[in-house]
Amino acid sequence: MQKRIYGVETEYGIIFTPEGRKTLPVEKAIRFLFEKLITTEHFLNVFLENGARFYQDTGCHPEYATPECSSPSQLIIYDKAGERILEDLQSYAEEKIREERIPGKLSIFKNNTDFVGNSYGCHENYLVDRDVDFYYLAEQLIPFLVTRQIYTGAGKVFQTQDGVHYCVSQRAQHIYQKISGTTTNDRSIINTRDEPHADREKYRRLHVIVGDSNMSEYTNFLKVGTCSVVLQMIEDNYINKDFTLRNPVKAIKDITYDTTCKRHLRLDNGREYSPIEIQREYCEMAQKYIEQYPVNDEHKKAVGMWQYVLDCLVDDPNKLYREIDWVIKRHMLERYIDRKGTSWNDPRVFMMDLQYHDIQRDRGLYYLLERAGAVERLYTDEEVDAAKTEPPPDTRARMRGEFIKLAREHSIQYDLDWSNIRLGNLLNVRVICNNPFESDTEKVAELVRTIQKTNLRKTSLSKLVIQS
Amino acid sequence: MRIIQDPKRRDSQALPLYQAAESPQKQKSKGGGGGEEGDAKGEGGQKLAKKGEELKEEMDNLVDEIDAVLEENAEEFVKNYVQRGGE
């Protein structure tokens, strides 16, 4: 598929640190986050003006699901916009909590683990062609997903009996299956959840739950861009090599503990490759593919960056100290340890690992590096800020976003999900949009005009169903 | 056609921070990126040394900045940071 819908769901870590004796359990703290979002929808589960969804998920994590996006770049901008939205909500919540006379700090982290073995996710969603057999697709994709952490990992400090170590990925340690239907236990590389929020005959949803949450725009774009190219190659039946791993779940852990990225993994056919070599094979295929098939510019850009990071990884991963999260973070930690004359055992090292992911820009160490010009950016603050309130112009999210604005302006009651808009005092008028590529907002505006003219209490408009 | 990376930055930023602490000689052998003004050897070496100094200073500043925002009770904070499994 040349045109694809992309989405990312990010679960954030959250903790309240009291300054006095009074504390606030996370169940309560999280409610303050939602206070600023006045809506007619359910509390703790709302759609935003930019078309995204923000809700409280399993384990009391605030979760932001991007609106439907039409390209990897657009997706990364909307993912970043989610951080900024949460940052606003966090400041507001902190103030509200202070007003309740509970002095303290509310911290929100865009990472995937605590230090005692709990994990929360970052799920990528790709709309894929229904005609491609799911298990074929999964088998082709798994070696790619297992090895891509060498340039998509967010890095993590962890302690074992024999000391403190640094690993490539936050998520890898928490993956126990290749493919499964659950997300809360037995986490897998690919989840079978298939809610395309679109025509089921034509599309399915590919739910990748193995990835780390990224702070770096470069890393994040590379993660989605390369995966998208590989998907397109699989859909076009272009992949002609078999990299089936003998034990993908073991491999994913072996790779995360090897920061040289060069240790060999065994394939099903007995051959052995390093993660860099496997990635290089995929990358070389992609280079040929983009010469032969119609591919958009973003994908070409992703393939170019892909080649660049693999070249750096072969040479010395440290070269990616501006581009790739796990290297950026390690570089910062090493410099700090060096300058302070301390060691990896220093609790400050663990704190820095965590605080790298703090979304509050005054506190977050990733943002400190960003301000210092020490990391590579792909987008501007203006682009990200605009995405906080403006939906993507070319997907269904535009209809949803524009509707929310109109409904608020005219105080119209509504209730939403990804494919439906219900509105009116009785929520008996329904707009169904099963096509995520549809972005015609005129329909929505017309509906709002109709609603304004009609007294919904008296008229049954239940027959008014707009289908697109 | 392929965008390998933004060429501006490798040239202008020259040495990565991780090389800054090393000797200027070693920095030079690693290339330092864009390789502009590569032929005037002596001058280049001095420039690199100067850049190394600047970067050292930058790194010191960065460490100070980190200290200014880093959670004071690091040990306590990390210990208390326990999340429930998500998803």
Coordinates of C-alpha atoms in Angstrom, one line a residue:
Chain A
M1 CA 0.0 0.0 0.0
Q2 CA 1.4 3.3 -1.0
K3 CA -1.1 5.2 1.0
R4 CA -1.3 4.1 4.6
I5 CA -2.8 5.2 7.9
Y6 CA -0.5 5.3 10.8
G7 CA -1.1 5.7 14.5
V8 CA 0.9 5.4 17.8
E9 CA -0.5 4.9 21.2
T10 CA 1.8 5.9 24.0
E11 CA 1.4 5.0 27.7
Y12 CA 3.2 7.4 30.1
G13 CA 4.6 6.7 33.5
I14 CA 3.3 9.0 36.2
I15 CA 4.2 9.6 39.8
F16 CA 3.4 12.2 42.4
T17 CA 6.2 13.1 44.8
P18 CA 4.9 14.9 47.9
E19 CA 6.9 17.7 49.5
G20 CA 5.2 17.4 52.8
R21 CA 3.5 14.6 54.7
K22 CA 0.4 14.6 52.6
T23 CA 0.6 12.4 49.5
L24 CA -1.6 11.7 46.6
P25 CA -2.1 8.2 45.2
V26 CA -1.7 7.9 41.4
E27 CA -5.4 7.0 41.0
K28 CA -6.2 10.5 42.3
A29 CA -3.3 12.3 40.7
I30 CA -4.3 11.2 37.2
R31 CA -7.8 12.6 37.6
F32 CA -6.3 16.1 38.0
L33 CA -4.7 15.6 34.5
F34 CA -8.1 15.3 33.0
E35 CA -9.6 18.3 34.8
K36 CA -8.7 20.8 32.2
L37 CA -10.5 18.8 29.5
I38 CA -14.0 19.9 29.8
T39 CA -16.2 17.8 27.5
T40 CA -19.6 16.2 27.2
E41 CA -17.8 12.9 26.8
H42 CA -16.8 10.4 29.4
F43 CA -14.4 11.5 32.1
L44 CA -11.0 10.0 31.7
N45 CA -11.6 9.2 28.0
V46 CA -11.8 12.0 25.5
F47 CA -11.1 13.0 22.0
L48 CA -9.1 16.2 21.4
E49 CA -9.4 19.0 18.8
N50 CA -6.4 17.5 16.9
G51 CA -8.4 14.3 16.5
A52 CA -6.3 12.3 19.0
R53 CA -7.6 10.4 21.9
F54 CA -6.5 10.8 25.5
Y55 CA -7.6 8.4 28.2
Q56 CA -6.6 6.5 31.3
D57 CA -5.4 3.1 30.5
T58 CA -4.8 -0.2 32.4
G59 CA -2.4 0.4 35.3
C60 CA -3.4 4.0 35.8
H61 CA -1.3 5.3 32.9
P62 CA -2.3 8.3 30.9
E63 CA -2.4 7.3 27.3
Y64 CA -2.3 9.4 24.2
A65 CA -3.3 7.9 20.8
T66 CA -2.4 10.0 17.9
P67 CA -5.0 10.9 15.3
E68 CA -5.0 8.9 12.1
C69 CA -2.0 10.1 10.2
S70 CA -1.1 9.8 6.5
S71 CA 2.7 9.6 6.8
P72 CA 5.5 8.8 9.2
S73 CA 6.5 12.4 9.5
Q74 CA 3.0 13.5 10.3
L75 CA 2.8 10.8 12.8
I76 CA 5.9 11.8 14.7
I77 CA 4.7 15.4 14.8
Y78 CA 1.4 14.3 16.3
D79 CA 3.2 12.0 18.7
K80 CA 5.3 15.0 19.9
A81 CA 2.2 17.1 20.1
G82 CA 0.9 14.5 22.5
E83 CA 3.9 15.2 24.8
R84 CA 3.2 18.9 24.6
I85 CA -0.5 18.5 25.4
L86 CA 0.3 16.4 28.4
E87 CA 2.9 18.9 29.5
D88 CA 0.1 21.6 29.5
L89 CA -2.2 19.3 31.4
Q90 CA 0.6 18.4 33.9
S91 CA 1.3 22.1 34.7
Y92 CA -2.4 22.7 35.2
A93 CA -2.8 19.6 37.4
E94 CA 0.1 20.4 39.5
E95 CA -1.4 23.8 40.2
K96 CA -4.8 22.3 41.1
I97 CA -3.1 19.8 43.4
R98 CA -1.3 22.7 45.1
E99 CA -4.7 24.4 45.6
E100 CA -5.8 21.3 47.4
R101 CA -2.9 22.0 49.7
I102 CA -0.9 18.9 48.8
P103 CA 2.5 20.4 47.9
G104 CA 4.5 18.2 45.6
K105 CA 5.5 17.4 42.1
L106 CA 3.7 15.5 39.4
S107 CA 6.1 13.8 37.0
I108 CA 5.3 12.2 33.7
F109 CA 7.7 10.1 31.8
K110 CA 7.6 9.0 28.2
N111 CA 9.5 5.7 28.8
N112 CA 8.4 2.1 29.1
T113 CA 9.7 0.7 32.4
D114 CA 10.3 1.4 36.1
F115 CA 13.3 -0.2 37.8
V116 CA 11.5 -3.1 39.4
G117 CA 10.3 -4.9 36.3
N118 CA 7.0 -3.3 35.2
S119 CA 6.5 -2.2 31.7
Y120 CA 4.0 0.0 29.8
G121 CA 3.9 0.3 26.1
C122 CA 4.2 2.2 22.9
H123 CA 2.1 0.6 20.3
E124 CA 2.4 1.3 16.6
N125 CA -0.5 0.8 14.3
Y126 CA -0.2 0.4 10.6
L127 CA -3.2 -0.1 8.3
V128 CA -2.3 -3.0 6.0
D129 CA -3.8 -4.7 3.0
R130 CA -6.3 -7.4 4.1
D131 CA -5.3 -9.5 1.1
V132 CA -1.9 -10.2 2.6
D133 CA -1.9 -13.3 4.9
F134 CA -1.4 -12.1 8.4
Y135 CA 0.9 -14.9 9.5
Y136 CA 3.0 -14.6 6.4
L137 CA 3.3 -10.9 7.1
A138 CA 4.1 -11.5 10.7
E139 CA 6.8 -14.0 9.9
Q140 CA 8.4 -11.7 7.4
L141 CA 8.3 -8.8 9.7
I142 CA 9.5 -10.4 13.0
P143 CA 13.2 -10.6 12.2
F144 CA 13.1 -7.0 11.2
L145 CA 11.3 -6.0 14.4
V146 CA 13.5 -8.0 16.6
T147 CA 16.7 -6.5 15.2
R148 CA 15.6 -2.9 14.6
Q149 CA 16.1 -2.0 18.3
I150 CA 19.8 -1.2 17.5
Y151 CA 18.5 2.1 16.1
T152 CA 15.1 2.4 17.7
G153 CA 15.9 1.5 21.3
A154 CA 15.6 4.2 24.0
G155 CA 18.3 2.7 26.3
K156 CA 18.1 1.7 29.9
V157 CA 20.3 1.4 33.0
F158 CA 19.6 -1.7 35.0
Q159 CA 21.1 -3.5 37.9
T160 CA 21.9 -7.2 38.3
Q161 CA 23.8 -9.1 40.9
D162 CA 27.0 -8.5 39.0
G163 CA 26.6 -4.8 38.7
V164 CA 25.0 -2.0 36.7
H165 CA 24.6 -2.4 33.0
Y166 CA 23.2 -0.5 30.1
C167 CA 21.0 -2.1 27.5
V168 CA 19.7 -1.0 24.1
S169 CA 16.0 -1.2 24.6
Q170 CA 13.4 -0.5 27.3
R171 CA 10.9 -3.0 26.1
A172 CA 13.0 -6.0 25.0
Q173 CA 13.2 -7.5 28.5
H174 CA 9.4 -7.6 28.7
I175 CA 8.6 -9.6 25.5
Y176 CA 7.7 -13.2 26.0
Q177 CA 5.9 -14.2 22.8
K178 CA 6.2 -13.9 19.0
I179 CA 2.6 -13.3 18.4
S180 CA -0.3 -13.2 20.9
G181 CA -3.6 -11.7 21.6
T182 CA -2.9 -10.2 25.0
T183 CA -0.9 -7.1 25.9
T184 CA -0.9 -7.1 29.7
N185 CA 0.8 -10.5 30.2
D186 CA 2.7 -12.6 27.8
R187 CA 3.6 -9.5 25.8
S188 CA 4.5 -10.3 22.2
I189 CA 6.3 -8.7 19.3
I190 CA 3.1 -8.4 17.3
N191 CA -0.3 -8.4 18.8
T192 CA -3.2 -9.9 16.9
R193 CA -5.7 -7.2 17.8
D194 CA -7.3 -6.4 14.5
E195 CA -9.5 -3.3 14.9
P196 CA -8.9 -1.5 11.6
H197 CA -11.5 1.2 12.4
A198 CA -12.1 0.9 8.7
D199 CA -13.5 -1.4 6.0
R200 CA -12.6 -4.8 7.3
E201 CA -12.9 -6.3 3.9
K202 CA -10.1 -4.1 2.6
Y203 CA -7.9 -3.5 5.6
R204 CA -6.5 -5.0 8.7
R205 CA -4.7 -3.3 11.5
L206 CA -1.1 -4.4 12.3
H207 CA -0.5 -3.8 16.0
V208 CA 3.2 -3.7 16.8
I209 CA 3.8 -3.6 20.6
V210 CA 7.5 -4.4 20.8
G211 CA 8.8 -0.8 20.3
D212 CA 10.2 1.7 22.8
S213 CA 8.8 5.2 23.3
N214 CA 11.1 7.6 21.6
M215 CA 12.1 11.1 22.7
S216 CA 14.3 11.7 19.6
E217 CA 12.4 12.8 16.5
Y218 CA 15.1 11.2 14.4
T219 CA 14.8 7.8 16.1
N220 CA 11.1 8.0 16.1
F221 CA 10.9 8.8 12.4
L222 CA 13.3 6.1 11.6
K223 CA 11.3 3.5 13.6
V224 CA 8.1 4.2 11.7
G225 CA 9.6 5.0 8.3
T226 CA 11.7 1.9 8.0
C227 CA 8.8 -0.3 9.3
S228 CA 6.5 1.2 6.7
V229 CA 9.0 0.5 3.9
V230 CA 9.4 -3.1 5.0
L231 CA 5.6 -3.5 5.1
Q232 CA 5.2 -2.2 1.6
M233 CA 7.9 -4.6 0.4
I234 CA 6.0 -7.5 2.1
E235 CA 2.7 -6.4 0.6
D236 CA 4.4 -6.4 -2.8
N237 CA 5.9 -9.8 -2.2
Y238 CA 9.4 -8.3 -2.7
I239 CA 11.2 -9.9 0.2
N240 CA 13.1 -12.9 -1.2
K241 CA 15.3 -13.8 1.7
D242 CA 14.4 -15.7 4.8
F243 CA 15.7 -14.4 8.1
T244 CA 13.5 -16.5 10.3
L245 CA 15.2 -16.5 13.7
R246 CA 15.5 -19.8 15.5
N247 CA 14.3 -18.1 18.7
P248 CA 13.1 -14.6 18.2
V249 CA 12.2 -14.0 21.8
K250 CA 15.6 -15.0 23.0
A251 CA 17.2 -13.0 20.2
I252 CA 15.4 -9.8 21.2
K253 CA 16.9 -10.1 24.7
D254 CA 20.4 -11.1 23.4
I255 CA 20.4 -8.0 21.2
T256 CA 19.4 -5.6 24.0
Y257 CA 22.2 -6.7 26.2
D258 CA 24.8 -6.3 23.5
T259 CA 25.6 -2.7 23.0
T260 CA 28.1 -3.5 20.3
C261 CA 25.2 -4.7 18.1
K262 CA 27.5 -7.3 16.6
R263 CA 26.9 -10.5 18.5
H264 CA 25.6 -13.2 16.1
L265 CA 22.1 -14.7 16.2
R266 CA 21.1 -18.0 14.9
L267 CA 18.6 -18.3 12.1
D268 CA 16.3 -21.1 11.5
N269 CA 18.4 -22.3 8.6
G270 CA 21.4 -22.6 10.9
R271 CA 23.2 -19.5 9.6
E272 CA 24.4 -16.8 11.9
Y273 CA 24.1 -13.1 11.5
S274 CA 24.6 -10.0 13.7
P275 CA 21.6 -7.7 14.1
I276 CA 23.4 -5.1 12.0
E277 CA 23.8 -7.6 9.2
I278 CA 20.2 -8.6 9.3
Q279 CA 19.2 -5.0 9.2
R280 CA 21.6 -4.3 6.4
E281 CA 20.0 -7.1 4.3
Y282 CA 16.6 -5.5 4.8
C283 CA 18.0 -2.1 4.1
E284 CA 19.7 -3.2 0.8
M285 CA 16.5 -4.8 -0.4
A286 CA 14.7 -1.5 0.4
Q287 CA 17.3 0.4 -1.6
K288 CA 16.6 -1.7 -4.6
Y289 CA 12.9 -1.6 -3.9
I290 CA 12.6 2.2 -3.9
E291 CA 14.4 2.3 -7.3
Q292 CA 11.9 -0.1 -8.9
Y293 CA 8.6 0.7 -7.2
P294 CA 6.6 3.9 -6.7
V295 CA 7.5 5.1 -3.2
N296 CA 6.9 8.5 -1.7
D297 CA 9.7 10.8 -0.7
E298 CA 9.4 10.1 3.0
H299 CA 10.2 6.5 2.5
K300 CA 13.2 7.4 0.4
K301 CA 14.3 9.7 3.2
A302 CA 13.8 6.9 5.7
V303 CA 15.9 4.4 3.6
G304 CA 18.7 7.0 3.3
M305 CA 18.8 7.5 7.1
W306 CA 18.6 3.8 7.6
Q307 CA 21.7 3.2 5.6
Y308 CA 23.5 6.0 7.4
V309 CA 22.7 4.7 10.9
L310 CA 23.8 1.2 9.9
D311 CA 27.1 2.5 8.6
C312 CA 27.6 4.3 11.9
L313 CA 26.7 1.2 13.9
V314 CA 29.2 -1.0 12.1
D315 CA 31.9 1.6 12.7
D316 CA 31.1 2.8 16.2
P317 CA 27.6 3.2 17.7
N318 CA 28.8 6.3 19.6
K319 CA 28.7 8.1 16.3
L320 CA 25.0 8.3 16.7
Y321 CA 25.2 10.4 19.8
R322 CA 22.9 13.0 18.3
E323 CA 20.4 10.8 16.5
I324 CA 19.5 7.6 18.3
D325 CA 17.9 7.6 21.7
W326 CA 19.9 4.8 23.4
V327 CA 23.2 6.3 22.2
I328 CA 22.2 9.9 23.1
K329 CA 21.3 8.9 26.6
R330 CA 24.4 6.7 27.1
H331 CA 26.6 9.5 25.8
M332 CA 25.1 11.9 28.3
L333 CA 25.5 9.4 31.2
E334 CA 29.1 8.7 30.3
R335 CA 30.0 12.3 30.1
Y336 CA 28.3 13.0 33.4
I337 CA 30.0 10.1 35.2
D338 CA 33.3 11.1 33.7
R339 CA 33.1 14.8 34.7
K340 CA 31.7 14.0 38.2
G341 CA 34.3 11.3 38.8
T342 CA 31.5 9.0 39.8
S343 CA 30.4 5.5 38.7
W344 CA 27.4 3.8 37.1
N345 CA 26.3 2.7 40.6
D346 CA 25.5 6.3 41.4
P347 CA 21.8 6.7 42.0
R348 CA 21.9 9.9 40.0
V349 CA 22.7 7.7 37.0
F350 CA 19.4 5.9 37.4
M351 CA 17.6 9.2 37.9
M352 CA 19.1 10.6 34.8
D353 CA 18.0 7.6 32.8
L354 CA 14.4 8.3 34.0
Q355 CA 14.6 12.0 33.7
Y356 CA 15.8 11.8 30.1
H357 CA 12.1 10.9 29.5
D358 CA 10.5 13.7 31.6
I359 CA 8.0 15.4 29.3
Q360 CA 8.1 18.7 31.3
R361 CA 10.7 20.5 29.2
D362 CA 12.1 22.4 32.2
R363 CA 13.0 19.2 33.9
G364 CA 13.5 16.7 31.1
L365 CA 17.0 15.9 30.2
Y366 CA 16.2 15.1 26.6
Y367 CA 14.9 18.6 26.3
L368 CA 18.0 20.0 28.0
L369 CA 20.1 18.4 25.3
E370 CA 17.7 19.7 22.7
R371 CA 18.0 23.2 23.9
A372 CA 21.8 22.8 23.9
G373 CA 21.6 21.8 20.3
A374 CA 23.0 18.4 21.2
V375 CA 20.4 16.3 19.4
E376 CA 19.3 16.1 15.8
R377 CA 15.8 17.5 15.2
L378 CA 13.6 16.9 12.1
Y379 CA 10.7 19.2 13.0
T380 CA 10.1 22.6 14.4
D381 CA 8.4 23.7 17.6
E382 CA 5.9 25.5 15.3
E383 CA 4.9 22.3 13.5
V384 CA 4.5 20.5 16.8
D385 CA 2.5 23.3 18.4
A386 CA 0.1 23.5 15.5
A387 CA -0.5 19.8 15.8
K388 CA -1.8 20.3 19.3
T389 CA -5.0 21.8 18.0
E390 CA -5.1 21.2 14.3
P391 CA -6.0 17.8 13.0
P392 CA -4.1 16.2 10.1
P393 CA -5.6 17.8 7.0
D394 CA -5.8 14.6 4.9
T395 CA -7.4 11.9 7.1
R396 CA -10.6 11.2 8.9
A397 CA -9.2 12.9 12.0
R398 CA -9.9 16.2 10.3
M399 CA -13.6 15.5 10.3
R400 CA -13.5 14.6 14.0
G401 CA -11.3 17.5 15.0
E402 CA -13.3 20.0 13.1
F403 CA -16.5 18.6 14.5
I404 CA -15.2 18.9 18.1
K405 CA -14.4 22.5 17.5
L406 CA -17.8 23.2 16.0
A407 CA -19.7 21.3 18.7
R408 CA -17.9 23.1 21.4
E409 CA -18.6 26.5 19.8
H410 CA -22.3 25.7 19.5
S411 CA -22.5 23.7 22.8
I412 CA -23.7 20.6 21.1
Q413 CA -23.6 17.3 23.0
Y414 CA -21.5 14.6 21.5
D415 CA -19.9 11.3 21.9
L416 CA -17.2 9.9 19.7
D417 CA -15.2 6.9 18.8
W418 CA -12.8 6.4 15.9
S419 CA -15.4 5.8 13.2
N420 CA -18.5 7.4 14.7
I421 CA -19.7 10.8 15.7
R422 CA -22.9 10.8 17.8
L423 CA -24.5 14.0 18.7
G424 CA -27.5 15.9 19.8
N425 CA -29.1 15.9 23.3
L426 CA -30.1 12.3 22.9
L427 CA -27.0 11.4 21.0
N428 CA -29.3 10.0 18.4
V429 CA -27.7 11.5 15.3
R430 CA -24.9 9.6 14.0
V431 CA -22.2 10.2 11.5
I432 CA -20.4 7.0 10.4
C433 CA -17.1 7.3 8.7
N434 CA -15.6 4.0 7.9
N435 CA -13.0 5.4 5.5
P436 CA -9.9 6.7 7.4
F437 CA -8.7 8.4 4.2
E438 CA -11.9 10.6 4.1
S439 CA -11.3 14.2 5.1
D440 CA -14.4 16.0 3.8
T441 CA -15.4 18.3 6.6
E442 CA -18.3 19.8 4.7
K443 CA -20.5 16.9 5.7
V444 CA -19.7 17.6 9.3
A445 CA -20.4 21.3 9.0
E446 CA -23.7 20.6 7.3
L447 CA -24.7 18.3 10.0
V448 CA -23.9 20.9 12.7
R449 CA -26.0 23.4 10.7
T450 CA -28.9 21.0 10.6
I451 CA -28.6 20.4 14.3
Q452 CA -28.6 24.1 15.1
K453 CA -31.9 24.5 13.1
T454 CA -33.6 21.5 14.6
N455 CA -35.0 21.0 18.0
L456 CA -33.6 17.6 18.7
R457 CA -35.8 16.9 21.7
K458 CA -38.9 17.1 19.5
T459 CA -37.7 15.6 16.3
S460 CA -36.5 12.1 15.9
L461 CA -33.4 12.4 13.8
S462 CA -32.4 8.9 14.3
K463 CA -32.7 8.2 10.7
L464 CA -30.2 10.8 9.8
V465 CA -27.2 8.7 9.3
I466 CA -24.5 9.9 7.1
Q467 CA -22.4 7.1 5.7
S468 CA -19.2 7.7 4.0
Chain B
M1 CA 18.0 11.8 -4.3
R2 CA 18.6 9.9 -1.1
I3 CA 19.0 12.0 2.0
I4 CA 21.7 10.5 4.0
Q5 CA 21.7 13.1 6.6
D6 CA 21.9 16.9 6.9
P7 CA 25.4 17.6 5.6
K8 CA 25.4 21.0 7.3
R9 CA 25.7 19.8 10.7
R10 CA 28.6 17.3 10.4
D11 CA 30.6 20.1 9.0
S12 CA 29.7 22.9 11.3
Q13 CA 29.6 20.9 14.5
A14 CA 32.8 19.1 13.7
L15 CA 33.7 16.9 16.6
P16 CA 31.2 14.8 18.5
L17 CA 31.3 15.4 22.2
Y18 CA 32.5 11.9 22.9
Q19 CA 35.6 12.7 21.0
A20 CA 36.1 16.0 22.7
A21 CA 37.9 14.6 25.7
E22 CA 40.4 12.8 23.6
S23 CA 43.7 14.3 22.4
P24 CA 43.6 16.6 19.4
Q25 CA 45.8 14.2 17.5
K26 CA 43.3 11.4 17.9
Q27 CA 40.5 13.6 17.1
K28 CA 42.2 14.4 13.8
S29 CA 42.7 10.9 12.9
K30 CA 39.0 10.2 13.4
G31 CA 38.3 12.8 10.8
G32 CA 35.9 14.9 12.7
G33 CA 33.2 14.8 10.0
G34 CA 33.1 17.1 7.0
G35 CA 36.8 17.4 6.5
E36 CA 36.7 21.1 5.4
E37 CA 40.0 23.0 5.5
G38 CA 41.7 19.6 5.8
D39 CA 44.9 20.5 4.0
A40 CA 46.4 23.2 6.2
K41 CA 47.6 20.6 8.7
G42 CA 49.0 22.7 11.5
E43 CA 46.3 25.2 11.4
G44 CA 43.7 22.4 11.3
G45 CA 45.2 20.7 14.4
Q46 CA 45.1 24.0 16.3
K47 CA 41.5 24.6 15.3
L48 CA 40.5 21.2 16.4
A49 CA 42.3 21.6 19.7
K50 CA 40.4 24.8 20.2
K51 CA 37.2 23.2 19.3
G52 CA 38.0 20.4 21.7
E53 CA 38.5 23.0 24.4
E54 CA 35.2 24.6 23.6
L55 CA 33.4 21.4 23.6
K56 CA 34.9 20.5 26.9
E57 CA 33.6 23.7 28.3
E58 CA 30.2 23.0 26.7
M59 CA 30.2 19.6 28.3
D60 CA 31.0 21.1 31.7
N61 CA 28.2 23.6 31.2
L62 CA 25.9 20.8 30.3
V63 CA 26.8 18.8 33.4
D64 CA 26.1 21.9 35.5
E65 CA 22.8 22.3 33.8
I66 CA 21.9 18.7 34.4
D67 CA 22.8 19.2 38.1
A68 CA 20.5 22.2 38.3
V69 CA 17.4 20.2 37.2
L70 CA 18.2 16.7 38.3
E71 CA 15.9 15.4 41.0
E72 CA 17.7 16.0 44.4
N73 CA 16.6 12.9 46.1
A74 CA 17.6 10.6 43.2
E75 CA 17.9 7.5 45.3
E76 CA 14.5 8.0 46.9
F77 CA 12.8 9.0 43.7
V78 CA 14.0 6.0 41.8
K79 CA 13.1 3.7 44.6
N80 CA 9.6 5.1 44.7
Y81 CA 9.1 5.1 41.0
V82 CA 7.0 1.9 40.8
Q83 CA 4.5 1.7 38.0
R84 CA 1.8 -0.8 37.4
G85 CA 2.1 -2.9 34.2
G86 CA 0.2 -1.2 31.4
E87 CA -1.4 -2.0 28.1

